[in-house]
Amino acid sequence: MEENIRRLKELIDGSDNIVFFGGAGVSTESGIPDFRSVDGLYNQKYKYPPEEILSHSFFERNPEEYYRFHHEKLRLTGAKPNAAHRKLAEWEAQGKLKAVITQNIDGLHQAAGSKNVIELHGTLLRTYCSRCGKPYPFELVNEGEGVPRCDCGGVVRPDIVFYEEPLKDEDIERAVHFIREADVLIIGGTSLVVYPAAGLINYYRGHKLVLVNKGETGADSYADLVIHEKIGEVFSQL
Ligand code: CNA
């Protein structure tokens, strides 16, 4: 571990073009469960598999069941950024880090002070009517009960990307730009199995690919530095 931290520190110290690509594992140390760890959402039992509940067609078909799951599992309850979020914001403020590209929907990177955050899967912090597009305060969805409705009768939804929905072109283009131009690419807290997001790392052209993830991933074999530890614990030592 110590040798890996030393190597990572050397890469960070020597670069002013770091890009971070992350996922749910970045927020587990803030108390938000991920999907695929043993205590993650996919290993808990529901009437329907989470992939199905979090799909566009399910939301349209069964908003009551969707919102039962949302209120139980996706509600934001005051989680705070951890050492990983804070360190990334610090590097950006120092001019060393160019972008945080995240699959997370919890807003914790911005809460830590990061400015250039590309939220590939949207955010729970914005909501709008799925019929007429009218925006609503986040509290309506986060703190309410049952299915939140718009004045027009449509169902209000969080501005997250459901399964079956495309990512925004603009987000993909910006993510590809930053990854392609990156000197150091750090991938952290992601199982790299959700596409197309996971495929974006293939645009990296450098030789300083760092992976900080508790479990193994498909990118371990070609990363230049692999650290199988908790990302908050690792980043707090940098
Ligand atoms: P995932 O598939 O659940 O994978 C998480 C990965 O992180 C696993 O490989 C774990 O081993 C690893 N991990 C867990 N804790 C840590 C830690 N402390 N340090 C380092 N590694 C850790 O999640 P992905 O992000 O890869 O999958 C993409 C989905 C999950 C996206 O669509 C997200 O929107 C969705 N998600 C987001 C949140 C959130 O916003 N916080 C929470 C749960 C799921």
mmCIF file of C-alpha atoms and ligand atoms in Angstrom:
data_model
loop_
_atom_site.group_PDB
_atom_site.id
_atom_site.type_symbol
_atom_site.label_atom_id
_atom_site.label_comp_id
_atom_site.label_asym_id
_atom_site.label_seq_id
_atom_site.Cartn_x
_atom_site.Cartn_y
_atom_site.Cartn_z
ATOM 1 C CA MET A 1 0.000 0.000 0.000
ATOM 2 C CA GLU A 2 2.689 2.525 1.008
ATOM 3 C CA GLU A 3 4.645 2.014 -2.208
ATOM 4 C CA ASN A 4 1.442 2.462 -4.253
ATOM 5 C CA ILE A 5 0.577 5.669 -2.407
ATOM 6 C CA ARG A 6 4.085 6.972 -3.041
ATOM 7 C CA ARG A 7 3.762 6.219 -6.786
ATOM 8 C CA LEU A 8 0.332 7.833 -6.958
ATOM 9 C CA LYS A 9 1.589 10.905 -5.132
ATOM 10 C CA GLU A 10 4.447 11.195 -7.610
ATOM 11 C CA LEU A 11 2.020 11.085 -10.554
ATOM 12 C CA ILE A 12 -0.238 13.693 -8.944
ATOM 13 C CA ASP A 13 2.625 16.013 -8.000
ATOM 14 C CA GLY A 14 4.011 15.835 -11.540
ATOM 15 C CA SER A 15 0.813 16.680 -13.394
ATOM 16 C CA ASP A 16 -1.412 19.643 -14.086
ATOM 17 C CA ASN A 17 -3.793 17.720 -16.316
ATOM 18 C CA ILE A 18 -5.473 15.110 -14.140
ATOM 19 C CA VAL A 19 -8.943 13.818 -14.983
ATOM 20 C CA PHE A 20 -11.032 11.713 -12.622
ATOM 21 C CA PHE A 21 -13.637 9.177 -13.737
ATOM 22 C CA GLY A 22 -15.696 7.723 -10.906
ATOM 23 C CA GLY A 23 -18.764 5.927 -9.706
ATOM 24 C CA ALA A 24 -20.809 4.896 -6.720
ATOM 25 C CA GLY A 25 -17.773 3.626 -4.768
ATOM 26 C CA VAL A 26 -16.642 7.244 -4.325
ATOM 27 C CA SER A 27 -19.666 7.899 -2.112
ATOM 28 C CA THR A 28 -19.837 4.697 -0.037
ATOM 29 C CA GLU A 29 -17.540 6.238 2.586
ATOM 30 C CA SER A 30 -20.118 9.043 2.832
ATOM 31 C CA GLY A 31 -22.698 6.408 3.766
ATOM 32 C CA ILE A 32 -24.433 6.031 0.368
ATOM 33 C CA PRO A 33 -24.538 2.371 -0.710
ATOM 34 C CA ASP A 34 -23.315 1.457 -4.201
ATOM 35 C CA PHE A 35 -25.041 -1.049 -6.484
ATOM 36 C CA ARG A 36 -22.694 -4.005 -6.744
ATOM 37 C CA SER A 37 -20.792 -4.400 -3.468
ATOM 38 C CA VAL A 38 -22.048 -7.166 -1.136
ATOM 39 C CA ASP A 39 -24.036 -4.623 0.853
ATOM 40 C CA GLY A 40 -24.988 -2.701 -2.319
ATOM 41 C CA LEU A 41 -28.514 -2.257 -3.617
ATOM 42 C CA TYR A 42 -28.291 -5.165 -6.057
ATOM 43 C CA ASN A 43 -27.794 -7.619 -3.230
ATOM 44 C CA GLN A 44 -30.895 -6.520 -1.375
ATOM 45 C CA LYS A 45 -34.223 -8.103 -2.187
ATOM 46 C CA TYR A 46 -37.009 -6.266 -4.007
ATOM 47 C CA LYS A 47 -40.146 -7.292 -5.802
ATOM 48 C CA TYR A 48 -38.422 -6.267 -9.044
ATOM 49 C CA PRO A 49 -34.683 -6.130 -9.841
ATOM 50 C CA PRO A 50 -33.272 -2.587 -9.399
ATOM 51 C CA GLU A 51 -32.264 -2.423 -13.096
ATOM 52 C CA GLU A 52 -35.916 -2.862 -13.964
ATOM 53 C CA ILE A 53 -37.240 -0.348 -11.418
ATOM 54 C CA LEU A 54 -34.678 2.198 -12.632
ATOM 55 C CA SER A 55 -35.694 1.861 -16.272
ATOM 56 C CA HIS A 56 -37.655 4.361 -18.335
ATOM 57 C CA SER A 57 -40.408 1.909 -19.250
ATOM 58 C CA PHE A 58 -40.911 0.825 -15.619
ATOM 59 C CA PHE A 59 -41.145 4.442 -14.451
ATOM 60 C CA GLU A 60 -43.808 5.117 -17.088
ATOM 61 C CA ARG A 61 -45.705 1.922 -16.350
ATOM 62 C CA ASN A 62 -45.513 1.833 -12.580
ATOM 63 C CA PRO A 63 -44.597 5.196 -11.002
ATOM 64 C CA GLU A 64 -46.073 4.057 -7.640
ATOM 65 C CA GLU A 65 -43.594 1.171 -7.333
ATOM 66 C CA TYR A 66 -40.773 3.344 -8.686
ATOM 67 C CA TYR A 67 -41.412 5.951 -6.000
ATOM 68 C CA ARG A 68 -41.649 3.325 -3.261
ATOM 69 C CA PHE A 69 -38.092 2.319 -4.201
ATOM 70 C CA HIS A 70 -36.963 5.924 -4.674
ATOM 71 C CA HIS A 71 -38.173 7.070 -1.254
ATOM 72 C CA GLU A 72 -36.621 4.045 0.423
ATOM 73 C CA LYS A 73 -33.301 3.878 -1.414
ATOM 74 C CA LEU A 74 -32.523 7.022 -3.422
ATOM 75 C CA ARG A 75 -33.677 9.711 -1.035
ATOM 76 C CA LEU A 76 -30.775 12.019 -0.131
ATOM 77 C CA THR A 77 -30.532 12.293 3.630
ATOM 78 C CA GLY A 78 -27.740 14.743 4.297
ATOM 79 C CA ALA A 79 -24.664 12.700 3.324
ATOM 80 C CA LYS A 80 -21.470 14.765 3.375
ATOM 81 C CA PRO A 81 -18.511 14.663 0.980
ATOM 82 C CA ASN A 82 -15.641 12.429 2.107
ATOM 83 C CA ALA A 83 -11.862 12.729 1.711
ATOM 84 C CA ALA A 84 -12.001 11.605 -1.935
ATOM 85 C CA HIS A 85 -14.512 14.291 -2.964
ATOM 86 C CA ARG A 86 -12.574 16.910 -1.002
ATOM 87 C CA LYS A 87 -9.174 16.018 -2.473
ATOM 88 C CA LEU A 88 -10.511 16.199 -6.040
ATOM 89 C CA ALA A 89 -11.943 19.670 -5.363
ATOM 90 C CA GLU A 90 -8.625 20.730 -3.861
ATOM 91 C CA TRP A 91 -6.677 19.577 -6.956
ATOM 92 C CA GLU A 92 -9.083 21.460 -9.216
ATOM 93 C CA ALA A 93 -8.667 24.651 -7.170
ATOM 94 C CA GLN A 94 -4.878 24.240 -7.483
ATOM 95 C CA GLY A 95 -5.223 24.015 -11.278
ATOM 96 C CA LYS A 96 -4.061 20.381 -11.358
ATOM 97 C CA LEU A 97 -7.331 18.634 -12.139
ATOM 98 C CA LYS A 98 -9.354 19.495 -15.255
ATOM 99 C CA ALA A 99 -12.591 17.562 -14.780
ATOM 100 C CA VAL A 100 -14.503 15.113 -12.628
ATOM 101 C CA ILE A 101 -16.564 12.756 -14.740
ATOM 102 C CA THR A 102 -19.004 10.878 -12.555
ATOM 103 C CA GLN A 103 -21.725 8.281 -12.850
ATOM 104 C CA ASN A 104 -23.017 9.399 -9.454
ATOM 105 C CA ILE A 105 -26.274 11.243 -9.005
ATOM 106 C CA ASP A 106 -25.770 12.487 -5.439
ATOM 107 C CA GLY A 107 -24.230 15.938 -6.009
ATOM 108 C CA LEU A 108 -21.401 15.314 -3.515
ATOM 109 C CA HIS A 109 -18.589 16.453 -5.822
ATOM 110 C CA GLN A 110 -20.187 19.892 -6.120
ATOM 111 C CA ALA A 111 -20.881 19.909 -2.376
ATOM 112 C CA ALA A 112 -17.128 19.428 -1.856
ATOM 113 C CA GLY A 113 -16.405 22.416 -4.113
ATOM 114 C CA SER A 114 -15.676 20.796 -7.498
ATOM 115 C CA LYS A 115 -16.758 23.059 -10.368
ATOM 116 C CA ASN A 116 -16.184 21.167 -13.581
ATOM 117 C CA VAL A 117 -18.269 18.063 -12.912
ATOM 118 C CA ILE A 118 -19.762 16.061 -15.757
ATOM 119 C CA GLU A 119 -22.693 14.086 -14.369
ATOM 120 C CA LEU A 120 -23.123 11.368 -16.972
ATOM 121 C CA HIS A 121 -26.203 9.934 -15.267
ATOM 122 C CA GLY A 122 -27.768 13.225 -14.239
ATOM 123 C CA THR A 123 -28.580 14.302 -10.704
ATOM 124 C CA LEU A 124 -31.173 13.696 -8.022
ATOM 125 C CA LEU A 125 -30.954 17.381 -7.137
ATOM 126 C CA ARG A 126 -33.028 18.492 -10.142
ATOM 127 C CA THR A 127 -36.575 17.389 -10.900
ATOM 128 C CA TYR A 128 -39.051 18.107 -13.680
ATOM 129 C CA CYS A 129 -42.427 17.022 -14.996
ATOM 130 C CA SER A 130 -42.113 14.008 -17.278
ATOM 131 C CA ARG A 131 -45.047 15.308 -19.344
ATOM 132 C CA CYS A 132 -44.590 19.085 -19.742
ATOM 133 C CA GLY A 133 -41.009 19.586 -18.563
ATOM 134 C CA LYS A 134 -41.825 22.107 -15.832
ATOM 135 C CA PRO A 135 -39.039 22.166 -13.217
ATOM 136 C CA TYR A 136 -39.909 21.492 -9.570
ATOM 137 C CA PRO A 137 -37.977 21.977 -6.327
ATOM 138 C CA PHE A 138 -35.908 18.954 -5.425
ATOM 139 C CA GLU A 139 -37.688 18.675 -2.051
ATOM 140 C CA LEU A 140 -40.947 17.700 -3.758
ATOM 141 C CA VAL A 141 -39.386 14.419 -4.802
ATOM 142 C CA ASN A 142 -36.894 13.996 -1.990
ATOM 143 C CA GLU A 143 -39.109 14.729 0.965
ATOM 144 C CA GLY A 144 -42.574 13.900 -0.289
ATOM 145 C CA GLU A 145 -44.524 10.667 -0.105
ATOM 146 C CA GLY A 146 -46.093 8.727 -2.964
ATOM 147 C CA VAL A 147 -45.985 9.920 -6.570
ATOM 148 C CA PRO A 148 -45.260 13.657 -7.006
ATOM 149 C CA ARG A 149 -47.522 15.264 -9.605
ATOM 150 C CA CYS A 150 -47.237 18.377 -11.747
ATOM 151 C CA ASP A 151 -50.053 20.939 -12.158
ATOM 152 C CA CYS A 152 -50.636 19.375 -15.582
ATOM 153 C CA GLY A 153 -51.199 15.938 -14.010
ATOM 154 C CA GLY A 154 -47.892 14.496 -15.260
ATOM 155 C CA VAL A 155 -45.516 12.618 -12.955
ATOM 156 C CA VAL A 156 -42.572 14.643 -11.666
ATOM 157 C CA ARG A 157 -39.287 12.771 -12.065
ATOM 158 C CA PRO A 158 -35.691 13.204 -10.964
ATOM 159 C CA ASP A 159 -33.288 14.418 -13.660
ATOM 160 C CA ILE A 160 -31.381 11.140 -13.688
ATOM 161 C CA VAL A 161 -30.710 8.911 -16.669
ATOM 162 C CA PHE A 162 -32.862 5.804 -16.381
ATOM 163 C CA TYR A 163 -31.830 2.548 -18.007
ATOM 164 C CA GLU A 164 -33.065 2.620 -21.663
ATOM 165 C CA GLU A 165 -32.440 6.371 -21.821
ATOM 166 C CA PRO A 166 -29.487 7.870 -23.712
ATOM 167 C CA LEU A 167 -26.772 9.963 -22.096
ATOM 168 C CA LYS A 168 -26.716 13.609 -23.190
ATOM 169 C CA ASP A 169 -24.567 14.159 -26.310
ATOM 170 C CA GLU A 170 -22.993 17.225 -24.754
ATOM 171 C CA ASP A 171 -21.881 15.272 -21.664
ATOM 172 C CA ILE A 172 -20.379 12.504 -23.792
ATOM 173 C CA GLU A 173 -18.526 15.009 -25.974
ATOM 174 C CA ARG A 174 -17.094 16.868 -22.981
ATOM 175 C CA ALA A 175 -16.122 13.649 -21.213
ATOM 176 C CA VAL A 176 -14.377 12.317 -24.319
ATOM 177 C CA HIS A 177 -12.552 15.634 -24.731
ATOM 178 C CA PHE A 178 -11.176 15.663 -21.176
ATOM 179 C CA ILE A 179 -10.277 11.955 -21.167
ATOM 180 C CA ARG A 180 -8.550 12.177 -24.547
ATOM 181 C CA GLU A 181 -6.478 15.179 -23.454
ATOM 182 C CA ALA A 182 -5.699 13.880 -19.940
ATOM 183 C CA ASP A 183 -2.152 13.315 -18.744
ATOM 184 C CA VAL A 184 -3.159 11.288 -15.651
ATOM 185 C CA LEU A 185 -6.514 9.494 -15.686
ATOM 186 C CA ILE A 186 -7.692 8.238 -12.299
ATOM 187 C CA ILE A 187 -10.586 5.804 -12.305
ATOM 188 C CA GLY A 188 -12.127 5.269 -8.898
ATOM 189 C CA GLY A 189 -15.041 3.539 -7.190
ATOM 190 C CA THR A 190 -16.646 2.053 -10.258
ATOM 191 C CA SER A 191 -17.229 -1.517 -11.370
ATOM 192 C CA LEU A 192 -16.938 -0.341 -15.009
ATOM 193 C CA VAL A 193 -19.846 -2.482 -16.123
ATOM 194 C CA VAL A 194 -22.445 0.183 -16.933
ATOM 195 C CA TYR A 195 -22.253 1.235 -20.581
ATOM 196 C CA PRO A 196 -21.880 3.526 -22.432
ATOM 197 C CA ALA A 197 -20.285 5.396 -19.479
ATOM 198 C CA ALA A 198 -17.629 2.735 -18.816
ATOM 199 C CA GLY A 199 -16.569 2.726 -22.482
ATOM 200 C CA LEU A 200 -15.481 6.376 -22.279
ATOM 201 C CA ILE A 201 -12.207 5.442 -20.574
ATOM 202 C CA ASN A 202 -11.094 3.829 -23.835
ATOM 203 C CA TYR A 203 -10.488 7.335 -25.198
ATOM 204 C CA TYR A 204 -7.539 7.772 -22.848
ATOM 205 C CA ARG A 205 -4.276 7.875 -24.804
ATOM 206 C CA GLY A 206 -1.726 8.377 -22.024
ATOM 207 C CA HIS A 207 0.378 6.000 -19.960
ATOM 208 C CA LYS A 208 -0.632 7.082 -16.472
ATOM 209 C CA LEU A 209 -3.861 5.219 -15.926
ATOM 210 C CA VAL A 210 -4.570 4.795 -12.211
ATOM 211 C CA LEU A 211 -7.298 2.595 -10.782
ATOM 212 C CA VAL A 212 -8.430 2.983 -7.171
ATOM 213 C CA ASN A 213 -11.195 0.488 -6.506
ATOM 214 C CA LYS A 214 -12.066 -1.870 -3.678
ATOM 215 C CA GLY A 215 -12.914 -4.730 -6.017
ATOM 216 C CA GLU A 216 -11.309 -5.897 -9.264
ATOM 217 C CA THR A 217 -12.424 -4.378 -12.570
ATOM 218 C CA GLY A 218 -12.003 -5.186 -16.235
ATOM 219 C CA ALA A 219 -9.436 -2.374 -16.525
ATOM 220 C CA ASP A 220 -7.022 -3.777 -13.891
ATOM 221 C CA SER A 221 -4.967 -5.630 -16.501
ATOM 222 C CA TYR A 222 -4.070 -2.517 -18.493
ATOM 223 C CA ALA A 223 -3.896 0.145 -15.762
ATOM 224 C CA ASP A 224 -0.420 1.467 -14.935
ATOM 225 C CA LEU A 225 -1.163 1.570 -11.215
ATOM 226 C CA VAL A 226 -3.877 -0.454 -9.454
ATOM 227 C CA ILE A 227 -4.833 0.145 -5.823
ATOM 228 C CA HIS A 228 -7.462 -2.151 -4.333
ATOM 229 C CA GLU A 229 -8.312 -0.029 -1.307
ATOM 230 C CA LYS A 230 -11.007 2.378 -0.177
ATOM 231 C CA ILE A 231 -10.674 5.559 -2.187
ATOM 232 C CA GLY A 232 -11.320 7.943 0.731
ATOM 233 C CA GLU A 233 -8.616 6.229 2.766
ATOM 234 C CA VAL A 234 -6.178 6.386 -0.166
ATOM 235 C CA PHE A 235 -6.883 10.008 -1.083
ATOM 236 C CA SER A 236 -6.601 11.174 2.522
ATOM 237 C CA GLN A 237 -2.958 10.086 2.400
ATOM 238 C CA LEU A 238 -2.127 12.179 -0.676
HETATM 239 P P1 CNA B 1 -21.207 -0.091 -8.847
HETATM 240 O O1 CNA B 1 -21.460 -0.980 -10.009
HETATM 241 O O2 CNA B 1 -22.035 -0.278 -7.637
HETATM 242 O O3 CNA B 1 -19.673 -0.293 -8.467
HETATM 243 C C1 CNA B 1 -19.095 0.336 -7.369
HETATM 244 C C2 CNA B 1 -17.638 -0.073 -7.321
HETATM 245 O O4 CNA B 1 -17.018 0.696 -6.325
HETATM 246 C C3 CNA B 1 -17.397 -1.536 -6.982
HETATM 247 O O5 CNA B 1 -16.453 -2.072 -7.888
HETATM 248 C C4 CNA B 1 -16.827 -1.497 -5.552
HETATM 249 O O6 CNA B 1 -15.829 -2.492 -5.342
HETATM 250 C C5 CNA B 1 -16.213 -0.136 -5.513
HETATM 251 N N1 CNA B 1 -16.187 0.500 -4.193
HETATM 252 C C6 CNA B 1 -17.162 0.521 -3.254
HETATM 253 N N2 CNA B 1 -16.787 1.284 -2.197
HETATM 254 C C7 CNA B 1 -15.535 1.744 -2.491
HETATM 255 C C8 CNA B 1 -14.613 2.570 -1.825
HETATM 256 N N3 CNA B 1 -14.876 3.084 -0.618
HETATM 257 N N4 CNA B 1 -13.429 2.853 -2.421
HETATM 258 C C9 CNA B 1 -13.130 2.312 -3.642
HETATM 259 N N5 CNA B 1 -13.960 1.517 -4.323
HETATM 260 C C10 CNA B 1 -15.153 1.239 -3.767
HETATM 261 O O7 CNA B 1 -21.305 1.447 -9.257
HETATM 262 P P2 CNA B 1 -20.905 2.149 -10.634
HETATM 263 O O8 CNA B 1 -20.854 3.594 -10.346
HETATM 264 O O9 CNA B 1 -19.778 1.515 -11.303
HETATM 265 O O10 CNA B 1 -22.194 1.836 -11.501
HETATM 266 C C11 CNA B 1 -22.814 2.782 -12.153
HETATM 267 C C12 CNA B 1 -24.208 3.139 -11.587
HETATM 268 C C13 CNA B 1 -24.340 3.161 -10.101
HETATM 269 C C14 CNA B 1 -24.485 4.546 -11.989
HETATM 270 O O11 CNA B 1 -25.549 4.575 -12.854
HETATM 271 C C15 CNA B 1 -24.815 5.343 -10.724
HETATM 272 O O12 CNA B 1 -25.810 6.281 -10.973
HETATM 273 C C16 CNA B 1 -25.270 4.316 -9.771
HETATM 274 N N6 CNA B 1 -25.224 4.668 -8.331
HETATM 275 C C17 CNA B 1 -24.897 5.917 -7.900
HETATM 276 C C18 CNA B 1 -24.870 6.203 -6.550
HETATM 277 C C19 CNA B 1 -24.510 7.596 -6.101
HETATM 278 O O13 CNA B 1 -24.824 8.569 -6.783
HETATM 279 N N7 CNA B 1 -23.820 7.722 -4.973
HETATM 280 C C20 CNA B 1 -25.174 5.215 -5.606
HETATM 281 C C21 CNA B 1 -25.531 3.920 -6.086
HETATM 282 C C22 CNA B 1 -25.536 3.676 -7.444
#
